[in-house]
Coordinates of C-alpha atoms in Angstrom, one line a residue:
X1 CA 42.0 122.6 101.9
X2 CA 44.8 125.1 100.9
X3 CA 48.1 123.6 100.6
X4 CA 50.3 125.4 102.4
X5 CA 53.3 128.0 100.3
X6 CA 56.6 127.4 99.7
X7 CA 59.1 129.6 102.4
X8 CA 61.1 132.0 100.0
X9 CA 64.1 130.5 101.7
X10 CA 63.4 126.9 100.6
X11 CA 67.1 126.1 99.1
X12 CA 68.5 127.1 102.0
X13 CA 66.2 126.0 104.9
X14 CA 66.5 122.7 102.7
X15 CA 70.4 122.6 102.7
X16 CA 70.7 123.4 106.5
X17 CA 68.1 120.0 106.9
X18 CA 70.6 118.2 105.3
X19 CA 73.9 119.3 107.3
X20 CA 71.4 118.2 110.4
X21 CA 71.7 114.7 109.4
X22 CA 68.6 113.8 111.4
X23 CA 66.4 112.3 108.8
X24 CA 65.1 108.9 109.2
X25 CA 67.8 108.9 112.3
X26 CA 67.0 106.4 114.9
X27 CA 64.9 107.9 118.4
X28 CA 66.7 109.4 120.5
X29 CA 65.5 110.1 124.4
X30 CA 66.9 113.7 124.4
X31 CA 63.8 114.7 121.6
X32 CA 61.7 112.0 123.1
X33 CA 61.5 113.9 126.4
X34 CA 60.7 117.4 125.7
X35 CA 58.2 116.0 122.7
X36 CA 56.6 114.4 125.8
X37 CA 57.1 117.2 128.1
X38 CA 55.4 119.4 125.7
X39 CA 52.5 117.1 125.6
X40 CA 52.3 117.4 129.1
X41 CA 52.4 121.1 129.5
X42 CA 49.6 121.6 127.1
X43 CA 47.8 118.5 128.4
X44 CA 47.4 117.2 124.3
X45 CA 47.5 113.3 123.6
X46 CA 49.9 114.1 121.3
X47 CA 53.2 116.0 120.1
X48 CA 55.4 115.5 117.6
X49 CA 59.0 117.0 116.6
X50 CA 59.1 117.1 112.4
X51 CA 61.1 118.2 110.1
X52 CA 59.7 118.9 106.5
X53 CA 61.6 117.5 103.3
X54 CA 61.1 118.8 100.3
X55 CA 57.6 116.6 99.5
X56 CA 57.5 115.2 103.1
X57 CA 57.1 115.9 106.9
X58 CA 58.9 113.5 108.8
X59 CA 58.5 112.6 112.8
X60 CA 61.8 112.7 114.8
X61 CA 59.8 112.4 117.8
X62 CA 56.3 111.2 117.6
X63 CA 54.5 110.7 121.1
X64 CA 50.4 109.5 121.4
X65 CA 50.5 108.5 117.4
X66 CA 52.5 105.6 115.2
X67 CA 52.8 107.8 112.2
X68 CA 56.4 108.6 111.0
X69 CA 55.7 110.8 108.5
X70 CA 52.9 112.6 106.1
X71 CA 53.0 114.4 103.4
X72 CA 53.9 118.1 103.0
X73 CA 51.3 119.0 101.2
X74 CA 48.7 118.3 103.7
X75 CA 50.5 118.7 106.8
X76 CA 49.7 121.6 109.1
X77 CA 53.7 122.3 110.2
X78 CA 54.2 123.6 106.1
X79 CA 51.9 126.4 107.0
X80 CA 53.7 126.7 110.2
X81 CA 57.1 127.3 108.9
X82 CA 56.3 130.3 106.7
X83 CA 56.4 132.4 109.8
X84 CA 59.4 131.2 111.8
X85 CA 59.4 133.3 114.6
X86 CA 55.6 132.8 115.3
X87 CA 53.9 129.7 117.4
X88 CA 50.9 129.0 114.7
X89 CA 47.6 127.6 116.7
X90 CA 44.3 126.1 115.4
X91 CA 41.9 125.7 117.7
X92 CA 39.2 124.3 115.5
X93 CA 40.7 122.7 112.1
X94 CA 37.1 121.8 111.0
X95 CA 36.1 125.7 111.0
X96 CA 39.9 126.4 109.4
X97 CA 38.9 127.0 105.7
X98 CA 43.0 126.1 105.4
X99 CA 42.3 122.1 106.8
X100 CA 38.4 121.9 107.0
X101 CA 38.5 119.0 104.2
X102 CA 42.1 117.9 105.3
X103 CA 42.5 114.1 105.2
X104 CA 44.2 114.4 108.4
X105 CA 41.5 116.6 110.2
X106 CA 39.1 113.7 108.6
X107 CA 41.0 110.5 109.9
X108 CA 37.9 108.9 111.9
X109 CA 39.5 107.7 115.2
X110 CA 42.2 110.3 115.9
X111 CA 41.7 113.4 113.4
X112 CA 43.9 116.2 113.8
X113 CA 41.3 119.3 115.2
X114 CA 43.7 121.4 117.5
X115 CA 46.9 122.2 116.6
X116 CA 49.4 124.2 117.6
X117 CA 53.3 124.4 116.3
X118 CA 56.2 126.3 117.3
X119 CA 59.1 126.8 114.0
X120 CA 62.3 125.3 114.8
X121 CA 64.2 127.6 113.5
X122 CA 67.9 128.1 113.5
X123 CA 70.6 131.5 113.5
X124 CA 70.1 132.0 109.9
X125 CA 66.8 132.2 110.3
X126 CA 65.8 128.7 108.7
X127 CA 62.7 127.1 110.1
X128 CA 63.3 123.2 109.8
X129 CA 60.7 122.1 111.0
X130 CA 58.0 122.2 114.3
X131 CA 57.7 121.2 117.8
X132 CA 53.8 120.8 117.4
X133 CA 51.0 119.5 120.0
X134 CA 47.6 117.9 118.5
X135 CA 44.2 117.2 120.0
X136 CA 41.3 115.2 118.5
X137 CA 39.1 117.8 119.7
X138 CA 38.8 121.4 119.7
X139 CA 41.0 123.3 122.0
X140 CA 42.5 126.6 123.3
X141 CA 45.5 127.5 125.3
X142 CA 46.3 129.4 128.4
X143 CA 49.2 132.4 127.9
X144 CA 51.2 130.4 130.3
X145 CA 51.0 127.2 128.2
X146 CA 51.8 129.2 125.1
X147 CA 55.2 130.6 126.3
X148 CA 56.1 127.3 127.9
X149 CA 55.6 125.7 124.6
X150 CA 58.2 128.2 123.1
X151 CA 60.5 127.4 125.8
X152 CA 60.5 124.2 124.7
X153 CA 60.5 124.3 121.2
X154 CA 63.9 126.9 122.3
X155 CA 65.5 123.5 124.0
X156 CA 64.7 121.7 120.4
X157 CA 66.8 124.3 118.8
X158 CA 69.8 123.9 121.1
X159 CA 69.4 120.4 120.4
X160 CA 69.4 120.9 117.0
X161 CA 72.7 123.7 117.3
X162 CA 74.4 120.8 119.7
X163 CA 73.7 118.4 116.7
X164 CA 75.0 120.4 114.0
X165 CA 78.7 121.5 116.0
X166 CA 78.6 117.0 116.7
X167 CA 78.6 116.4 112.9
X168 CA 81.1 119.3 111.9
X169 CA 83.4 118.4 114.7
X170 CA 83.3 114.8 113.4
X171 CA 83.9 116.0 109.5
X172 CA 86.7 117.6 110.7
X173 CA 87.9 114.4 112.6
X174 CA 87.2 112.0 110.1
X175 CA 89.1 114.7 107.4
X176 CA 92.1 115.1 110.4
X177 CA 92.6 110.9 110.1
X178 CA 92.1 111.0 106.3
X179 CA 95.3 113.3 106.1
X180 CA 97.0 111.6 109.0
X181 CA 96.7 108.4 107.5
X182 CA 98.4 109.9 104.4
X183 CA 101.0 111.4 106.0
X184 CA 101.5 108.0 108.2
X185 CA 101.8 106.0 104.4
X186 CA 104.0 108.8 103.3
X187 CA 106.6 108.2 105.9
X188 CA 106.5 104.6 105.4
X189 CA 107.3 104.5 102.0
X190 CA 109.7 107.3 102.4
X191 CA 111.3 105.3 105.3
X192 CA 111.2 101.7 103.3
X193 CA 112.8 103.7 100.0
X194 CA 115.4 105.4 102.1
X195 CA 116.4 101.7 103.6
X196 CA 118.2 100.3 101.0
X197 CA 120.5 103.2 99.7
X198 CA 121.4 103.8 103.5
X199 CA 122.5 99.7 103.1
X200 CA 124.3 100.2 100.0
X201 CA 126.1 103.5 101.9
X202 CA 127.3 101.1 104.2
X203 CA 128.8 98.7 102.0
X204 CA 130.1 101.0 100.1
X205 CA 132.1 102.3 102.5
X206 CA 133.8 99.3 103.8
X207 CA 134.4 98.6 99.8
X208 CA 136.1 102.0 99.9
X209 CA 137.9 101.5 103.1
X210 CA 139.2 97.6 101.9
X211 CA 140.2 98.8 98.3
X212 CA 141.5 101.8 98.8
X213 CA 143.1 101.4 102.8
X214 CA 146.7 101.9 101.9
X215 CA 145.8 105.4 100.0
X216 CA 144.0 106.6 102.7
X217 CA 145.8 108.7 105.9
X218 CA 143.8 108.2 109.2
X219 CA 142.1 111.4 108.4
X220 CA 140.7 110.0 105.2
X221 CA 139.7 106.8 107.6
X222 CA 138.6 108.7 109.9
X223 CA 135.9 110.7 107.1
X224 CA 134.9 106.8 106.1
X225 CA 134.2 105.9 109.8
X226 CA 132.0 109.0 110.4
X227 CA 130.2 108.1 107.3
X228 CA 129.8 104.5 108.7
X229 CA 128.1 105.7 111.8
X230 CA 126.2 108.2 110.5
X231 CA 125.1 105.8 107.8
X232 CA 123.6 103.5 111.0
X233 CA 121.9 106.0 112.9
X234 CA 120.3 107.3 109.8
X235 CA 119.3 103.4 109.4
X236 CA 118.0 103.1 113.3
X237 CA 116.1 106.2 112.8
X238 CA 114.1 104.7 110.5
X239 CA 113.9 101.7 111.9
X240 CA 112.1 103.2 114.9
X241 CA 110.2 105.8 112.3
X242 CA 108.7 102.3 110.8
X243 CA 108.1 100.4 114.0
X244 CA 106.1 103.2 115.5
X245 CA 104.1 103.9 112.1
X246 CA 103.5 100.2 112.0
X247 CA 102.4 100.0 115.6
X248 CA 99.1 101.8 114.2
X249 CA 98.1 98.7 112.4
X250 CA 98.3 96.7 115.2
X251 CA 94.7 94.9 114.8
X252 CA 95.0 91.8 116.8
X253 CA 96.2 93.0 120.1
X254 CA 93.3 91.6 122.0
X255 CA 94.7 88.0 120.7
X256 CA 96.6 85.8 123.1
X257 CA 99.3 83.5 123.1
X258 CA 100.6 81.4 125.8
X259 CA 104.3 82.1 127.6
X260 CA 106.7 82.3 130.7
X261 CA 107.9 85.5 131.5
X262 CA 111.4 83.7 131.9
X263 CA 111.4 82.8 128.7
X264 CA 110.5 85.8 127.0
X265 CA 113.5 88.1 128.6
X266 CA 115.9 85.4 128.0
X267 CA 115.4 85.6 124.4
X268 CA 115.2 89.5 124.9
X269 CA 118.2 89.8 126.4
X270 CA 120.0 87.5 123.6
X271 CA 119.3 90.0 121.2
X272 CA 121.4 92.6 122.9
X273 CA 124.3 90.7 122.7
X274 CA 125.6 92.8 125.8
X275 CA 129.2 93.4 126.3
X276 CA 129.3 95.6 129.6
X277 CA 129.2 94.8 133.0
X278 CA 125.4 94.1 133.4
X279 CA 123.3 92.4 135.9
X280 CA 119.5 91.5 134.6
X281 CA 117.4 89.9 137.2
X282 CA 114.3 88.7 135.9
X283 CA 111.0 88.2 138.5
X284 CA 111.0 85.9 141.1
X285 CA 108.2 84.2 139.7
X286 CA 107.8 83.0 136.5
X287 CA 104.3 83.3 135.8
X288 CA 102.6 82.2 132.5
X289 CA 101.4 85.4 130.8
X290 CA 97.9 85.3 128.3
X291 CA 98.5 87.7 126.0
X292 CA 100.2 89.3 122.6
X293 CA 103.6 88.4 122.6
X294 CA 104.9 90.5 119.7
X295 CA 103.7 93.7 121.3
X296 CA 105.1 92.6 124.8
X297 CA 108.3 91.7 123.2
X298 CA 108.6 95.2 121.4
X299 CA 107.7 96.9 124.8
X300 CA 110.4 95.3 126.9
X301 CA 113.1 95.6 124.0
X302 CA 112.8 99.4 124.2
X303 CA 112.5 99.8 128.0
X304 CA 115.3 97.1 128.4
X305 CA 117.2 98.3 125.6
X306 CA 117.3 102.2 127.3
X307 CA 117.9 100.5 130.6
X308 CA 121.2 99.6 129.0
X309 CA 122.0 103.0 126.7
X310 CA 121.3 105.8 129.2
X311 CA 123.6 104.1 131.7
X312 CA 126.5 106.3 132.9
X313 CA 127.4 103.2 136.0
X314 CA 130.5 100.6 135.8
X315 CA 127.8 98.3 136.2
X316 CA 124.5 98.0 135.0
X317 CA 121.8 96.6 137.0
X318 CA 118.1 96.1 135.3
X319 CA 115.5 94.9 137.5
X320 CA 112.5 93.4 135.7
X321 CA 109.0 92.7 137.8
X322 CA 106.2 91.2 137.2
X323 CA 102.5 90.0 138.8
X324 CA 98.7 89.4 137.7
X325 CA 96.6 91.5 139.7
X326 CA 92.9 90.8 138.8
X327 CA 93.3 90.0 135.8
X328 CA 95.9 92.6 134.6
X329 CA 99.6 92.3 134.1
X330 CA 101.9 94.2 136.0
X331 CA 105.2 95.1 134.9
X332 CA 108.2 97.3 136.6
X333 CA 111.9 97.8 134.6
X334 CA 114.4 99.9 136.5
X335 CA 117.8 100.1 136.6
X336 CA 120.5 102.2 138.4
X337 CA 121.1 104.5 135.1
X338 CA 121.5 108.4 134.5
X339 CA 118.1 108.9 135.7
X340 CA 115.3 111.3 133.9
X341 CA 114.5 115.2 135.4
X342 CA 111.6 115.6 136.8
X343 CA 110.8 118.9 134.2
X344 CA 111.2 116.1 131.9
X345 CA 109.3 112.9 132.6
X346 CA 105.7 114.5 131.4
X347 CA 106.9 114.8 127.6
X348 CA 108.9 111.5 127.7
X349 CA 106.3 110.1 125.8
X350 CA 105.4 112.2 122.9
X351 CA 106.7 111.2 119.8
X352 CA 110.6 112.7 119.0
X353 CA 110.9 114.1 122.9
X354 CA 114.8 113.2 124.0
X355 CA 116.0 113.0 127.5
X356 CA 119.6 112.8 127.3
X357 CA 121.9 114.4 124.5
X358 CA 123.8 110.9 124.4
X359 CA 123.9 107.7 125.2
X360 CA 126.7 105.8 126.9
X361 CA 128.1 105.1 123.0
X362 CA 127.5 108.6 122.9
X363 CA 124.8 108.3 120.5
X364 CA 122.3 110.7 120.4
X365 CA 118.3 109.4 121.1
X366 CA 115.6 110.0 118.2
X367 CA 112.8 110.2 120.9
X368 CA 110.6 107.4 119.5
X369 CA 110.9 104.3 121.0
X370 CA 109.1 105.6 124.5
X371 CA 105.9 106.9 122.2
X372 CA 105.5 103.9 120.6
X373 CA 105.8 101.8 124.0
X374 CA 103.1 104.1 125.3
X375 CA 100.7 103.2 121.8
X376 CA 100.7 99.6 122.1
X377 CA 100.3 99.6 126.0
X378 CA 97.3 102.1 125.7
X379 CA 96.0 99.5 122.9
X380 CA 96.4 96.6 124.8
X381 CA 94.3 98.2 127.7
X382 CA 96.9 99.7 130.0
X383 CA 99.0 102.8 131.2
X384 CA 102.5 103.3 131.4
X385 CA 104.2 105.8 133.8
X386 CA 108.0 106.5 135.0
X387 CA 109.7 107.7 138.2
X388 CA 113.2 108.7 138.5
X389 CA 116.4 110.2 140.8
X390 CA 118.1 111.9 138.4
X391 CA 121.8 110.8 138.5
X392 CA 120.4 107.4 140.7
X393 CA 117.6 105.5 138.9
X394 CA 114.9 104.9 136.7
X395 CA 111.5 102.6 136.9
X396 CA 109.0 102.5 134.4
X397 CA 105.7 100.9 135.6
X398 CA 102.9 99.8 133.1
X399 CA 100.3 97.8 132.8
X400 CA 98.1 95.1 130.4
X401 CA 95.2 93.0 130.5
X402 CA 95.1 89.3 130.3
X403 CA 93.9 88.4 127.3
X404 CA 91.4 85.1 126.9
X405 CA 90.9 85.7 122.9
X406 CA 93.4 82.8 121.5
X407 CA 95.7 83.6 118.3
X408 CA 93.9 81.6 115.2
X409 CA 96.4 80.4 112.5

């Protein structure tokens, strides 16, 4: 027996193995079913798809035989791979001076006597391993068997190229939520810090304006007020900048409470504390809704609570539906507000998009609230859309499953 050599390449046909990932990965039917259609093709009870390690060959695919793996030093691919362009065949192993006194060619119920291995070998010219067919007896192949056997060994490689793009796509996925995570903690804790000197802005400047009123002209008031307001719309932004952040670590969205609709908008509305000329009308029925109330809640609060800023009418109206439709909630919230144009309804959604320059306080959006409403309905199984007449109305239509999974303590 001659052991076979070691490819001059070794370190790096060894280091492309390992950016594979395939060893000891579970079967898969892709390999299974060219290993098999291989086998078939050259009419051999056997084919196998291997890769060799640095002291082992190990099966991917292993078709008429329950071995896994061998070792190198005996195996017939590690001859194979030394000449990675070439399909290596051995039509009698026993007159092979290379395997005559192989323990494999010796094995007493299936000995390996014909053999025949096409390199898998990638761009860089790496051969990884072999698709390879196996006989118990001696054998020879036809041309057309031959070049069909390298077609399929080609779909191996493709395989193996499709593989490879799989796992560096995912690296760069897995690396793309290692930064945005960071970026997500960094804007919390920025956001949290910033919290309490915008507070102490604010009281501050009604210190300044209490102490020192009688010093002060109206311009000087004036100065303090603008510093007021700005000081709570820095404080909102935030607000919204946290709540959408903290949306993300929503993990028990699939857990349920029980409640009325009713109910729910009543307390909603309560926390508006609504001054203007406003007409809610909550759905005709009040059904009992199976699902996570926190996230429903901050869903209606920001639909609800634009229904009443972008609202250039004497009176608002804000129409509220809702029904279970196979088991999925179906909500509606329109009103008769400034409307939305139509260029601008697609981008509504993504995070910091505006609609309107102002409100009716004349306050100008941040263009968060309608992203984050669009996270927790796509978490909690659902889609959101809107439809609008600009100048007329608004309706934005979404939908959630009915949850079953109770909230534990």
């Amino acid at each position: 027996m001659i052991k076979p050599e070691i490819p001059k390449n070794e370190t790096f046909r060894l280091q492309a193995l390992k950016e594979l990932n395939i060893l000891d990965s579970k079967a898969e039917q892709e390999f299974d079913d060219l290993a098999s259609l291989a086998s078939y093709i050259c009419e051999t009870p056997v084919s196998l798809i291997t890769f060799l390690e640095e002291k082992r060959q190990w099966f991917k695919s292993h078709i008429g035989t329950d071995l896994c793996e061998t070792d190198r030093d005996i195996s017939f691919c590690g001859h194979a791979i030394n000449h990675p362009q070439e399909l290596m065949i051995v039509e009698d192993a026993t007159k092979d001076e290379r395997f005559a006194d192989n323990p494999l060619t010796s094995l007493k119920d299936t000995p390996v006597i014909f053999y025949a291995g096409m390199p898998l070998t990638d761009k860089m010219g790496n051969a990884l391993g072999t698709l390879c067919i196996i006989d118990h007896q001696p054998k020879t192949l036809t041309e057309t068997q031959k070049s069909k056997l390298k077609t399929v060994a080609n779909q191996v490689v493709k395989l193996l190229e499709l593989r490879l793009r799989n796992n560096k796509l995912k690296t760069i996925e897995k690396e793309l939520r290692a930064k945005n995570e960071l970026l997500k903690n960094f804007a919390g804790v920025v956001s949290h810090d910033m919290k309490m000197p915008l507070t102490n802005m604010i009281v501050t400047v009604d210190i300044l304006k209490e102490k020192y009123s009688a010093q002060l002209d109206e311009k000087g008031k004036q100065y303090l007020k603008y510093l007021k307001q700005s000081s709570f719309t820095l404080s909102d932004y935030i607000t919204k900048i946290l709540t959408h952040y903290e949306s993300d670590k929503f993990d028990d969205l699939e857990e349920s409470e029980t409640f009325d609709i009713h109910h729910l908008l009543e307390e909603i509305v309560d926390l508006f504390n609504i001054r203007e000329d406003c007409e809610i009308n909550f759905p005709e029925q009040n059904i009992e809704l199976h699902c996570n109330r926190v996230a429903l809640e901050q869903i209606l609060l920001n639909l609800i609570g634009n229904s009443l800023k972008y609202n250039d009418k004497e009176k608002i109206v804000i129409d509220v539906e809702c029904y279970l439709h196979q088991d999925v909630y179906n909500f509606t919230v329109s009103d008769n507000g400034m409307g939305i144009p139509e260029h601008k309804q697609k981008e509504i959604f993504e995070l910091f998009s505006t609609v309107a320059e102002i409100d009716r306080n004349g306050n100008k959006g941040n263009g968060i609230g309608l992203s984050t409403v669009k996270k927790l309905i796509n978490k909690m199984g659902g889609d959101i859309k809107v439809t609008s007449t600009l100048g007329e109305k608004t309706s934005f239509s979404f939908s959630i499953k009915k949850n079953t999974v109770k909230k534990t303590a």
